């Protein structure tokens, strides 16, 4: 549940900051008449992300077991690729995000209402589709037959919306550089587990060999149905009996990606205090 909460919080906060920047700029420059098309674009983006999530969930249920595993494994790997790109992209471009969005808004204002809707839709829609895909893959990997993974995602998104509103009002100041570094690092760990689970799905689908070749089996020590086994699976997508291929892929992803992500950045990221100040 924690890993899904983290996904909802991290992805939701990025979208919330984008919305905050868009709305604050229009209010600050006295262009409140442009708020309606901006909210329209945001609503369309949210609806598209929800529709994409429902299509993934209910569409996959109509497939055979082998096809479900192949689809789940493929989408899990795609989701890991997208979230990896996202955490590095935010680390690199957060400093210029506000000026970039302001430039897009100025161009859209000159073009008319349709351009404003499209600007808001594209700014929020990318985050929404990435979130829907990674949430689906993570919930699929950590599913324990309960609604807890989805509850975790919902709580994370709700927290992100609240934080975004507090940033806009100037009531909350945190160091966004440290926040995105810590949550980005934790997301890389979560993504490693999703990747390993995706590879296992492909093994069950017959696309990747080695399904019966286990690296180790500590199910007796950490039973999957125990409270600590459930906790490890929910937080880290831990599996007590991974295959050799799973363990190899997990290590080959986690070690280099986490090392690169935690290397000192050459470009400083502005803090939430700066974002809150710009919003006023």
C-alpha positions as a Markdown table, in Angstrom:
| # | Residue | x | y | z |
|---|---|---|---|---|
| 1 | Unk | 0.0 | 0.0 | 0.0 |
| 2 | Unk | 2.9 | 2.4 | 0.8 |
| 3 | Unk | 4.4 | 2.0 | -2.6 |
| 4 | Unk | 1.1 | 2.8 | -4.3 |
| 5 | Unk | 0.7 | 5.8 | -2.0 |
| 6 | Unk | 4.1 | 7.0 | -3.0 |
| 7 | Unk | 3.2 | 6.7 | -6.7 |
| 8 | Unk | 0.0 | 8.7 | -6.2 |
| 9 | Unk | 1.8 | 11.3 | -4.1 |
| 10 | Unk | 4.8 | 11.7 | -6.5 |
| 11 | Unk | 2.9 | 11.7 | -9.8 |
| 12 | Unk | 0.0 | 13.7 | -8.4 |
| 13 | Unk | 2.2 | 16.4 | -6.9 |
| 14 | Unk | 3.9 | 16.9 | -10.3 |
| 15 | Unk | 0.5 | 17.4 | -11.9 |
| 16 | Unk | -0.6 | 19.6 | -9.0 |
| 17 | Unk | 2.5 | 21.9 | -9.4 |
| 18 | Unk | 1.8 | 22.2 | -13.2 |
| 19 | Unk | -1.8 | 23.2 | -12.5 |
| 20 | Unk | -0.6 | 25.6 | -9.8 |
| 21 | Unk | 1.8 | 27.3 | -12.1 |
| 22 | Unk | -0.8 | 27.6 | -14.9 |
| 23 | Unk | -3.5 | 29.1 | -12.7 |
| 24 | Unk | -1.2 | 31.4 | -10.7 |
| 25 | Unk | 0.2 | 32.9 | -13.9 |
| 26 | Unk | -3.2 | 33.7 | -15.3 |
| 27 | Unk | -4.4 | 35.2 | -12.0 |
| 28 | Unk | -1.2 | 37.2 | -11.5 |
| 29 | Unk | -1.4 | 38.7 | -15.0 |
| 30 | Unk | -5.1 | 39.5 | -14.7 |
| 31 | Unk | -6.3 | 37.0 | -17.3 |
| 32 | Unk | -8.9 | 35.2 | -15.3 |
| 33 | Unk | -11.1 | 34.9 | -18.3 |
| 34 | Unk | -8.7 | 32.2 | -19.5 |
| 35 | Unk | -9.2 | 30.1 | -16.4 |
| 36 | Unk | -12.3 | 28.3 | -17.8 |
| 37 | Unk | -10.6 | 26.8 | -20.9 |
| 38 | Unk | -7.6 | 25.8 | -18.7 |
| 39 | Unk | -9.9 | 23.9 | -16.3 |
| 40 | Unk | -11.6 | 22.4 | -19.3 |
| 41 | Unk | -8.3 | 21.0 | -20.6 |
| 42 | Unk | -7.4 | 19.7 | -17.2 |
| 43 | Unk | -10.7 | 18.0 | -16.8 |
| 44 | Unk | -10.3 | 16.3 | -20.3 |
| 45 | Unk | -6.8 | 15.1 | -19.3 |
| 46 | Unk | -8.1 | 13.6 | -16.0 |
| 47 | Unk | -11.0 | 11.9 | -17.8 |
| 48 | Unk | -8.6 | 10.5 | -20.4 |
| 49 | Unk | -6.2 | 9.1 | -17.7 |
| 50 | Unk | -9.1 | 7.5 | -15.8 |
| 51 | Unk | -10.5 | 6.0 | -19.1 |
| 52 | Unk | -7.1 | 4.7 | -19.9 |
| 53 | Unk | -6.8 | 3.0 | -16.5 |
| 54 | Unk | -10.2 | 1.4 | -16.8 |
| 55 | Unk | -9.4 | 0.2 | -20.3 |
| 56 | Unk | -6.3 | -1.5 | -19.0 |
| 57 | Unk | -8.0 | -3.1 | -16.1 |
| 58 | Unk | -11.2 | -4.3 | -17.7 |
| 59 | Unk | -9.9 | -4.9 | -21.2 |
| 60 | Unk | -7.2 | -7.3 | -19.9 |
| 61 | Unk | -9.9 | -9.4 | -18.1 |
| 62 | Unk | -11.3 | -10.6 | -21.4 |
| 63 | Unk | -8.0 | -12.2 | -22.4 |
| 64 | Unk | -6.7 | -15.7 | -21.9 |
| 65 | Unk | -4.3 | -16.3 | -19.0 |
| 66 | Unk | -1.3 | -16.4 | -21.2 |
| 67 | Unk | -2.3 | -13.2 | -23.0 |
| 68 | Unk | -3.0 | -11.5 | -19.7 |
| 69 | Unk | 0.5 | -12.4 | -18.5 |
| 70 | Unk | 2.1 | -11.2 | -21.7 |
| 71 | Unk | 0.2 | -7.9 | -21.7 |
| 72 | Unk | 0.8 | -7.4 | -18.0 |
| 73 | Unk | 4.5 | -8.1 | -18.3 |
| 74 | Unk | 4.9 | -5.9 | -21.4 |
| 75 | Unk | 3.0 | -3.0 | -19.9 |
| 76 | Unk | 4.9 | -3.3 | -16.6 |
| 77 | Unk | 8.2 | -3.0 | -18.5 |
| 78 | Unk | 6.9 | 0.0 | -20.5 |
| 79 | Unk | 5.7 | 1.6 | -17.2 |
| 80 | Unk | 9.1 | 1.2 | -15.6 |
| 81 | Unk | 10.7 | 2.8 | -18.7 |
| 82 | Unk | 8.3 | 5.8 | -18.5 |
| 83 | Unk | 8.7 | 6.3 | -14.7 |
| 84 | Unk | 12.5 | 6.1 | -15.0 |
| 85 | Unk | 12.4 | 8.8 | -17.7 |
| 86 | Unk | 10.0 | 10.8 | -15.6 |
| 87 | Unk | 12.2 | 10.9 | -12.5 |
| 88 | Unk | 15.3 | 11.9 | -14.4 |
| 89 | Unk | 13.3 | 14.5 | -16.5 |
| 90 | Unk | 11.9 | 16.2 | -13.4 |
| 91 | Unk | 15.4 | 16.2 | -11.8 |
| 92 | Unk | 16.8 | 17.9 | -14.9 |
| 93 | Unk | 14.1 | 20.3 | -15.9 |
| 94 | Unk | 12.2 | 21.3 | -12.7 |
| 95 | Unk | 14.2 | 24.5 | -12.5 |
| 96 | Unk | 12.9 | 25.7 | -15.9 |
| 97 | Unk | 9.4 | 24.2 | -15.6 |
| 98 | Unk | 7.7 | 27.5 | -14.6 |
| 99 | Unk | 9.2 | 29.6 | -17.4 |
| 100 | Unk | 8.5 | 26.8 | -19.9 |
| 101 | Unk | 4.8 | 26.7 | -19.0 |
| 102 | Unk | 4.6 | 30.5 | -19.0 |
| 103 | Unk | 5.9 | 30.6 | -22.5 |
| 104 | Unk | 3.4 | 28.0 | -23.7 |
| 105 | Unk | 0.6 | 29.9 | -22.0 |
| 106 | Unk | 1.6 | 33.2 | -23.6 |
| 107 | Unk | 1.6 | 31.5 | -27.0 |
| 108 | Unk | -1.8 | 29.8 | -26.4 |
| 109 | Unk | -3.4 | 33.1 | -25.2 |
| 110 | Unk | -2.4 | 34.7 | -28.5 |
| 111 | Unk | -4.0 | 31.8 | -30.4 |
| 112 | Unk | -7.4 | 31.6 | -28.6 |
| 113 | Unk | -9.5 | 29.3 | -26.4 |
| 114 | Unk | -8.8 | 26.1 | -28.3 |
| 115 | Unk | -5.0 | 26.6 | -27.8 |
| 116 | Unk | -5.5 | 27.2 | -24.1 |
| 117 | Unk | -7.5 | 23.9 | -23.7 |
| 118 | Unk | -4.9 | 22.1 | -25.6 |
| 119 | Unk | -2.0 | 23.6 | -23.5 |
| 120 | Unk | -3.6 | 22.5 | -20.2 |
| 121 | Unk | -4.6 | 19.1 | -21.7 |
| 122 | Unk | -1.0 | 18.4 | -22.9 |
| 123 | Unk | 0.6 | 19.7 | -19.7 |
| 124 | Unk | -1.5 | 17.5 | -17.4 |
| 125 | Unk | -2.4 | 14.7 | -19.8 |
| 126 | Unk | 1.2 | 13.4 | -20.0 |
| 127 | Unk | 1.4 | 13.1 | -16.3 |
| 128 | Unk | -2.0 | 11.5 | -16.1 |
| 129 | Unk | -1.3 | 8.8 | -18.7 |
| 130 | Unk | 2.1 | 8.0 | -17.1 |
| 131 | Unk | 0.4 | 7.8 | -13.7 |
| 132 | Unk | -2.4 | 5.5 | -14.9 |
| 133 | Unk | 0.0 | 3.1 | -16.6 |
| 134 | Unk | 2.5 | 2.9 | -13.7 |
| 135 | Unk | -0.3 | 2.7 | -11.1 |
| 136 | Unk | -1.9 | -0.2 | -13.1 |
| 137 | Unk | 1.4 | -2.0 | -13.3 |
| 138 | Unk | 2.2 | -1.5 | -9.6 |
| 139 | Unk | -1.3 | -2.5 | -8.4 |
| 140 | Unk | -1.1 | -5.6 | -10.7 |
| 141 | Unk | 2.3 | -6.5 | -9.2 |
| 142 | Unk | 1.3 | -5.9 | -5.6 |
| 143 | Unk | -2.3 | -7.1 | -5.8 |
| 144 | Unk | -3.3 | -9.2 | -2.8 |
| 145 | Unk | -7.0 | -9.5 | -3.5 |
| 146 | Unk | -7.9 | -6.4 | -1.5 |
| 147 | Unk | -8.6 | -2.8 | -2.4 |
| 148 | Unk | -5.6 | -1.6 | -0.4 |
| 149 | Unk | -3.3 | -0.8 | -3.4 |
| 150 | Unk | -6.0 | 1.4 | -5.0 |
| 151 | Unk | -6.8 | 3.0 | -1.6 |
| 152 | Unk | -3.1 | 3.8 | -1.3 |
| 153 | Unk | -3.0 | 5.4 | -4.8 |
| 154 | Unk | -6.2 | 7.5 | -4.0 |
| 155 | Unk | -4.7 | 8.7 | -0.6 |
| 156 | Unk | -1.5 | 9.6 | -2.4 |
| 157 | Unk | -3.3 | 11.7 | -5.1 |
| 158 | Unk | -5.5 | 13.3 | -2.4 |
| 159 | Unk | -2.4 | 14.3 | -0.4 |
| 160 | Unk | -0.8 | 15.7 | -3.6 |
| 161 | Unk | -3.9 | 17.8 | -4.4 |
| 162 | Unk | -3.9 | 19.2 | -0.8 |
| 163 | Unk | -0.1 | 20.0 | -1.0 |
| 164 | Unk | -0.6 | 21.7 | -4.4 |
| 165 | Unk | -3.4 | 23.9 | -3.0 |
| 166 | Unk | -1.2 | 24.8 | 0.0 |
| 167 | Unk | 1.7 | 25.7 | -2.3 |
| 168 | Unk | -0.7 | 27.9 | -4.3 |
| 169 | Unk | -1.9 | 29.6 | -1.1 |
| 170 | Unk | 1.7 | 30.1 | 0.1 |
| 171 | Unk | 0.8 | 28.2 | 3.3 |
| 172 | Unk | 3.4 | 25.5 | 2.8 |
| 173 | Unk | 7.1 | 25.6 | 2.1 |
| 174 | Unk | 9.3 | 22.6 | 1.6 |
| 175 | Unk | 12.5 | 21.9 | -0.3 |
| 176 | Unk | 11.2 | 20.4 | -3.5 |
| 177 | Unk | 14.8 | 19.4 | -4.5 |
| 178 | Unk | 15.1 | 17.1 | -1.6 |
| 179 | Unk | 11.5 | 15.9 | -1.9 |
| 180 | Unk | 11.8 | 14.9 | -5.5 |
| 181 | Unk | 15.2 | 13.3 | -4.8 |
| 182 | Unk | 13.9 | 11.1 | -1.9 |
| 183 | Unk | 10.7 | 10.2 | -3.6 |
| 184 | Unk | 12.4 | 9.7 | -6.9 |
| 185 | Unk | 14.9 | 7.3 | -5.3 |
| 186 | Unk | 12.1 | 5.4 | -3.6 |
| 187 | Unk | 10.2 | 5.2 | -6.9 |
| 188 | Unk | 13.3 | 3.7 | -8.6 |
| 189 | Unk | 13.3 | 0.9 | -5.9 |
| 190 | Unk | 9.5 | 0.4 | -6.5 |
| 191 | Unk | 10.1 | 0.4 | -10.3 |
| 192 | Unk | 12.8 | -2.3 | -9.9 |
| 193 | Unk | 10.2 | -4.6 | -8.2 |
| 194 | Unk | 7.6 | -3.8 | -10.9 |
| 195 | Unk | 10.2 | -4.7 | -13.6 |
| 196 | Unk | 11.0 | -8.0 | -11.9 |
| 197 | Unk | 7.3 | -8.8 | -11.6 |
| 198 | Unk | 6.8 | -7.9 | -15.3 |
| 199 | Unk | 9.6 | -10.3 | -16.3 |
| 200 | Unk | 8.0 | -13.0 | -14.2 |
| 201 | Unk | 4.7 | -12.4 | -16.1 |
| 202 | Unk | 6.5 | -12.8 | -19.4 |
| 203 | Unk | 8.0 | -16.0 | -18.1 |
| 204 | Unk | 4.6 | -17.3 | -17.2 |
| 205 | Unk | 3.4 | -16.3 | -20.7 |
| 206 | Unk | 6.3 | -18.4 | -22.2 |
| 207 | Unk | 8.0 | -15.3 | -23.7 |
| 208 | Unk | 11.0 | -15.5 | -21.4 |
| 209 | Unk | 12.7 | -18.8 | -20.3 |
| 210 | Unk | 13.7 | -19.9 | -16.8 |
| 211 | Unk | 10.4 | -20.0 | -15.0 |
| 212 | Unk | 11.4 | -23.0 | -12.9 |
| 213 | Unk | 15.0 | -21.9 | -12.4 |
| 214 | Unk | 14.8 | -20.2 | -8.9 |
| 215 | Unk | 17.5 | -18.0 | -7.5 |
| 216 | Unk | 16.4 | -18.9 | -4.0 |
| 217 | Unk | 13.3 | -19.8 | -2.1 |
| 218 | Unk | 12.8 | -18.4 | 1.4 |
| 219 | Unk | 9.0 | -18.9 | 1.5 |
| 220 | Unk | 9.4 | -20.9 | 4.7 |
| 221 | Unk | 11.2 | -18.0 | 6.4 |
| 222 | Unk | 9.1 | -15.2 | 4.9 |
| 223 | Unk | 5.7 | -16.7 | 4.0 |
| 224 | Unk | 3.9 | -14.6 | 1.3 |
| 225 | Unk | 0.7 | -14.7 | 3.3 |
| 226 | Unk | 2.3 | -13.5 | 6.6 |
| 227 | Unk | 1.9 | -9.8 | 7.7 |
| 228 | Unk | 5.6 | -9.1 | 7.1 |
| 229 | Unk | 5.6 | -10.9 | 3.7 |
| 230 | Unk | 2.6 | -8.9 | 2.7 |
| 231 | Unk | 4.3 | -5.7 | 3.9 |
| 232 | Unk | 7.4 | -6.5 | 1.9 |
| 233 | Unk | 5.4 | -7.3 | -1.2 |
| 234 | Unk | 3.3 | -4.1 | -0.8 |
| 235 | Unk | 6.3 | -1.8 | -0.3 |
| 236 | Unk | 9.0 | -3.4 | -2.4 |
| 237 | Unk | 7.2 | -5.9 | -4.6 |
| 238 | Unk | 9.3 | -8.5 | -2.8 |
| 239 | Unk | 9.0 | -12.1 | -3.8 |
| 240 | Unk | 10.5 | -14.9 | -1.6 |
| 241 | Unk | 11.1 | -17.2 | -4.6 |
| 242 | Unk | 12.4 | -15.2 | -7.5 |
| 243 | Unk | 13.8 | -16.8 | -10.6 |
| 244 | Unk | 17.4 | -16.2 | -11.7 |
| 245 | Unk | 16.2 | -14.0 | -14.5 |
| 246 | Unk | 14.1 | -11.9 | -12.2 |
| 247 | Unk | 16.9 | -11.4 | -9.7 |
| 248 | Unk | 19.4 | -10.6 | -12.5 |
| 249 | Unk | 17.0 | -8.0 | -14.1 |
| 250 | Unk | 16.3 | -6.5 | -10.7 |
| 251 | Unk | 20.0 | -6.0 | -10.0 |
| 252 | Unk | 20.9 | -4.8 | -13.5 |
| 253 | Unk | 18.2 | -2.1 | -13.2 |
| 254 | Unk | 18.3 | -1.0 | -9.6 |
| 255 | Unk | 22.1 | -0.6 | -9.0 |
| 256 | Unk | 23.0 | 1.5 | -12.1 |
| 257 | Unk | 19.8 | 3.5 | -12.2 |
| 258 | Unk | 19.8 | 4.4 | -8.5 |
| 259 | Unk | 23.5 | 5.2 | -8.6 |
| 260 | Unk | 23.0 | 7.6 | -11.6 |
| 261 | Unk | 19.9 | 9.2 | -10.0 |
| 262 | Unk | 21.7 | 9.9 | -6.7 |
| 263 | Unk | 24.7 | 11.5 | -8.3 |
| 264 | Unk | 25.0 | 15.2 | -7.6 |
| 265 | Unk | 23.0 | 17.2 | -10.1 |
| 266 | Unk | 24.7 | 20.0 | -12.0 |
| 267 | Unk | 21.4 | 21.9 | -12.2 |
| 268 | Unk | 19.9 | 23.1 | -8.9 |
| 269 | Unk | 16.2 | 22.6 | -8.4 |
| 270 | Unk | 14.1 | 25.4 | -7.0 |
| 271 | Unk | 12.3 | 25.0 | -3.7 |
| 272 | Unk | 8.6 | 24.9 | -2.9 |
| 273 | Unk | 9.1 | 28.4 | -1.3 |
| 274 | Unk | 10.1 | 29.7 | -4.7 |
| 275 | Unk | 7.1 | 28.0 | -6.3 |
| 276 | Unk | 4.7 | 29.3 | -3.7 |
| 277 | Unk | 6.2 | 32.8 | -4.0 |
| 278 | Unk | 5.7 | 32.7 | -7.8 |
| 279 | Unk | 2.1 | 31.6 | -7.3 |
| 280 | Unk | 1.2 | 34.8 | -5.4 |
